[in-house]
Amino acid sequence: MVKVITDTSFLMLLVSNRIKNMNDLDVEIGQIEFVVPEIVVKELKHLSNDESKGNIALQTLELIKSFETNSISGKTADDGILNFVKENGGIVATIDKELKNKIKDVGGSVLSIHNDKIVLEN
């Protein structure tokens, strides 16, 4: 089982877009399990009060109820995820370009979404 750490942007895009290859993804990189840092849950709860993003944030909170959570923490969700990957390695699911580059710089791998498909970036 490959554990993939998720950030807020990736999770919200899963809810708002129809992803075409969710079932094929397990075959490409092994069976995966999305892990949601507690700081991301906190960020989603905060966004649920936002006028423009509130509905998607609430739907995302509902989606992640079945996902494993992790006690990753930091000043921000990105900082917490980056520090975790620096210390432990791993795969991070994000669409945040800046975070993608930082994850790759510290030796982590990135799962992202391109053309409504989840892809593993090098």
Short mmCIF file of N, CA and C in Angstrom, two decimals, residues 52-113:
data_model
loop_
_atom_site.label_atom_id
_atom_site.label_comp_id
_atom_site.label_asym_id
_atom_site.label_seq_id
_atom_site.Cartn_x
_atom_site.Cartn_y
_atom_site.Cartn_z
N SER A 52 -16.97 31.96 -1.23
CA SER A 52 -16.77 31.39 -2.56
C SER A 52 -16.34 29.92 -2.53
N LYS A 53 -15.65 29.49 -1.49
CA LYS A 53 -15.12 28.12 -1.45
C LYS A 53 -15.82 27.22 -0.43
N GLY A 54 -16.75 27.78 0.31
CA GLY A 54 -17.37 27.05 1.41
C GLY A 54 -18.04 25.75 1.03
N ASN A 55 -18.82 25.76 -0.05
CA ASN A 55 -19.55 24.57 -0.46
C ASN A 55 -18.60 23.43 -0.84
N ILE A 56 -17.58 23.75 -1.62
CA ILE A 56 -16.61 22.71 -2.04
C ILE A 56 -15.84 22.21 -0.82
N ALA A 57 -15.49 23.11 0.09
CA ALA A 57 -14.76 22.71 1.30
C ALA A 57 -15.61 21.75 2.13
N LEU A 58 -16.91 22.02 2.26
CA LEU A 58 -17.79 21.13 3.01
C LEU A 58 -17.91 19.76 2.33
N GLN A 59 -18.02 19.75 1.00
CA GLN A 59 -18.06 18.48 0.27
C GLN A 59 -16.75 17.72 0.43
N THR A 60 -15.64 18.45 0.46
CA THR A 60 -14.33 17.82 0.64
C THR A 60 -14.21 17.22 2.03
N LEU A 61 -14.68 17.93 3.03
CA LEU A 61 -14.67 17.39 4.40
C LEU A 61 -15.48 16.10 4.48
N GLU A 62 -16.57 16.03 3.74
CA GLU A 62 -17.38 14.81 3.71
C GLU A 62 -16.60 13.67 3.03
N LEU A 63 -15.95 13.98 1.91
CA LEU A 63 -15.16 12.98 1.17
C LEU A 63 -14.07 12.37 2.03
N ILE A 64 -13.37 13.19 2.79
CA ILE A 64 -12.18 12.71 3.51
C ILE A 64 -12.51 11.98 4.82
N LYS A 65 -13.78 11.87 5.16
CA LYS A 65 -14.14 11.14 6.38
C LYS A 65 -13.63 9.70 6.35
N SER A 66 -13.52 9.13 5.15
CA SER A 66 -13.06 7.74 5.04
C SER A 66 -11.55 7.64 4.86
N PHE A 67 -10.85 8.76 4.78
CA PHE A 67 -9.39 8.75 4.58
C PHE A 67 -8.67 8.72 5.92
N GLU A 68 -7.49 8.14 5.91
CA GLU A 68 -6.63 8.16 7.09
C GLU A 68 -6.16 9.60 7.33
N THR A 69 -6.02 9.98 8.60
CA THR A 69 -5.45 11.29 8.91
C THR A 69 -4.08 11.09 9.55
N ASN A 70 -3.28 12.15 9.49
CA ASN A 70 -1.91 12.12 10.01
C ASN A 70 -1.71 13.39 10.81
N SER A 71 -0.91 13.31 11.85
CA SER A 71 -0.72 14.46 12.74
C SER A 71 0.32 15.45 12.24
N ILE A 72 0.57 15.49 10.94
CA ILE A 72 1.49 16.47 10.36
C ILE A 72 1.02 17.86 10.76
N SER A 73 1.95 18.67 11.24
CA SER A 73 1.58 20.04 11.62
C SER A 73 2.67 21.00 11.17
N GLY A 74 2.35 22.26 11.18
CA GLY A 74 3.29 23.31 10.79
C GLY A 74 2.58 24.64 10.85
N LYS A 75 3.32 25.70 10.52
CA LYS A 75 2.72 27.03 10.50
C LYS A 75 1.58 27.08 9.48
N THR A 76 1.81 26.45 8.33
CA THR A 76 0.78 26.31 7.29
C THR A 76 0.75 24.85 6.87
N ALA A 77 -0.28 24.47 6.13
CA ALA A 77 -0.37 23.10 5.63
C ALA A 77 0.84 22.77 4.75
N ASP A 78 1.20 23.69 3.87
CA ASP A 78 2.34 23.46 2.98
C ASP A 78 3.63 23.25 3.77
N ASP A 79 3.86 24.08 4.78
CA ASP A 79 5.07 23.94 5.61
C ASP A 79 5.09 22.58 6.30
N GLY A 80 3.97 22.17 6.85
CA GLY A 80 3.90 20.89 7.54
C GLY A 80 4.17 19.73 6.61
N ILE A 81 3.56 19.76 5.43
CA ILE A 81 3.76 18.69 4.44
C ILE A 81 5.21 18.66 3.99
N LEU A 82 5.78 19.83 3.69
CA LEU A 82 7.16 19.91 3.23
C LEU A 82 8.13 19.38 4.28
N ASN A 83 7.95 19.77 5.53
CA ASN A 83 8.82 19.29 6.60
C ASN A 83 8.71 17.78 6.78
N PHE A 84 7.49 17.25 6.66
CA PHE A 84 7.30 15.81 6.77
C PHE A 84 8.06 15.08 5.67
N VAL A 85 7.96 15.57 4.43
CA VAL A 85 8.63 14.92 3.30
C VAL A 85 10.14 15.03 3.43
N LYS A 86 10.64 16.17 3.93
CA LYS A 86 12.09 16.32 4.16
C LYS A 86 12.60 15.23 5.09
N GLU A 87 11.84 14.94 6.14
CA GLU A 87 12.27 13.98 7.15
C GLU A 87 11.97 12.53 6.78
N ASN A 88 10.89 12.29 6.04
CA ASN A 88 10.42 10.92 5.82
C ASN A 88 10.34 10.49 4.36
N GLY A 89 10.48 11.44 3.41
CA GLY A 89 10.26 11.10 2.01
C GLY A 89 8.77 10.91 1.77
N GLY A 90 8.43 10.47 0.58
CA GLY A 90 7.03 10.15 0.30
C GLY A 90 6.49 10.82 -0.94
N ILE A 91 5.21 10.55 -1.17
CA ILE A 91 4.49 11.10 -2.32
C ILE A 91 3.45 12.08 -1.79
N VAL A 92 3.38 13.25 -2.44
CA VAL A 92 2.41 14.27 -2.05
C VAL A 92 1.49 14.54 -3.24
N ALA A 93 0.19 14.54 -2.99
CA ALA A 93 -0.80 14.87 -4.01
C ALA A 93 -1.13 16.35 -3.88
N THR A 94 -0.78 17.13 -4.91
CA THR A 94 -1.03 18.57 -4.90
C THR A 94 -1.14 19.09 -6.32
N ILE A 95 -1.82 20.22 -6.47
CA ILE A 95 -1.81 20.93 -7.75
C ILE A 95 -1.12 22.28 -7.60
N ASP A 96 -0.60 22.55 -6.43
CA ASP A 96 0.10 23.80 -6.12
C ASP A 96 1.50 23.76 -6.72
N LYS A 97 1.73 24.58 -7.74
CA LYS A 97 3.00 24.56 -8.48
C LYS A 97 4.21 24.82 -7.57
N GLU A 98 4.10 25.79 -6.70
CA GLU A 98 5.21 26.11 -5.80
C GLU A 98 5.51 24.94 -4.85
N LEU A 99 4.47 24.34 -4.30
CA LEU A 99 4.67 23.20 -3.41
C LEU A 99 5.25 22.01 -4.17
N LYS A 100 4.78 21.79 -5.40
CA LYS A 100 5.33 20.70 -6.22
C LYS A 100 6.84 20.83 -6.33
N ASN A 101 7.31 22.03 -6.68
CA ASN A 101 8.74 22.25 -6.86
C ASN A 101 9.51 22.03 -5.56
N LYS A 102 8.97 22.50 -4.45
CA LYS A 102 9.64 22.33 -3.16
C LYS A 102 9.71 20.85 -2.77
N ILE A 103 8.63 20.11 -3.02
CA ILE A 103 8.61 18.67 -2.70
C ILE A 103 9.67 17.95 -3.53
N LYS A 104 9.74 18.27 -4.81
CA LYS A 104 10.74 17.63 -5.68
C LYS A 104 12.15 18.01 -5.24
N ASP A 105 12.36 19.25 -4.81
CA ASP A 105 13.68 19.71 -4.37
C ASP A 105 14.20 18.94 -3.16
N VAL A 106 13.29 18.46 -2.30
CA VAL A 106 13.72 17.72 -1.11
C VAL A 106 13.66 16.20 -1.33
N GLY A 107 13.44 15.79 -2.58
CA GLY A 107 13.48 14.36 -2.91
C GLY A 107 12.16 13.63 -2.85
N GLY A 108 11.07 14.36 -2.67
CA GLY A 108 9.76 13.72 -2.66
C GLY A 108 9.20 13.57 -4.06
N SER A 109 8.14 12.81 -4.18
CA SER A 109 7.44 12.63 -5.46
C SER A 109 6.11 13.35 -5.40
N VAL A 110 5.57 13.68 -6.57
CA VAL A 110 4.34 14.46 -6.65
C VAL A 110 3.30 13.74 -7.50
N LEU A 111 2.11 13.62 -6.95
CA LEU A 111 0.95 13.14 -7.67
C LEU A 111 0.11 14.39 -7.94
N SER A 112 -0.28 14.60 -9.20
CA SER A 112 -1.02 15.81 -9.52
C SER A 112 -2.15 15.48 -10.49
N ILE A 113 -2.84 16.49 -10.94
CA ILE A 113 -3.94 16.31 -11.89
C ILE A 113 -3.64 17.11 -13.14
#
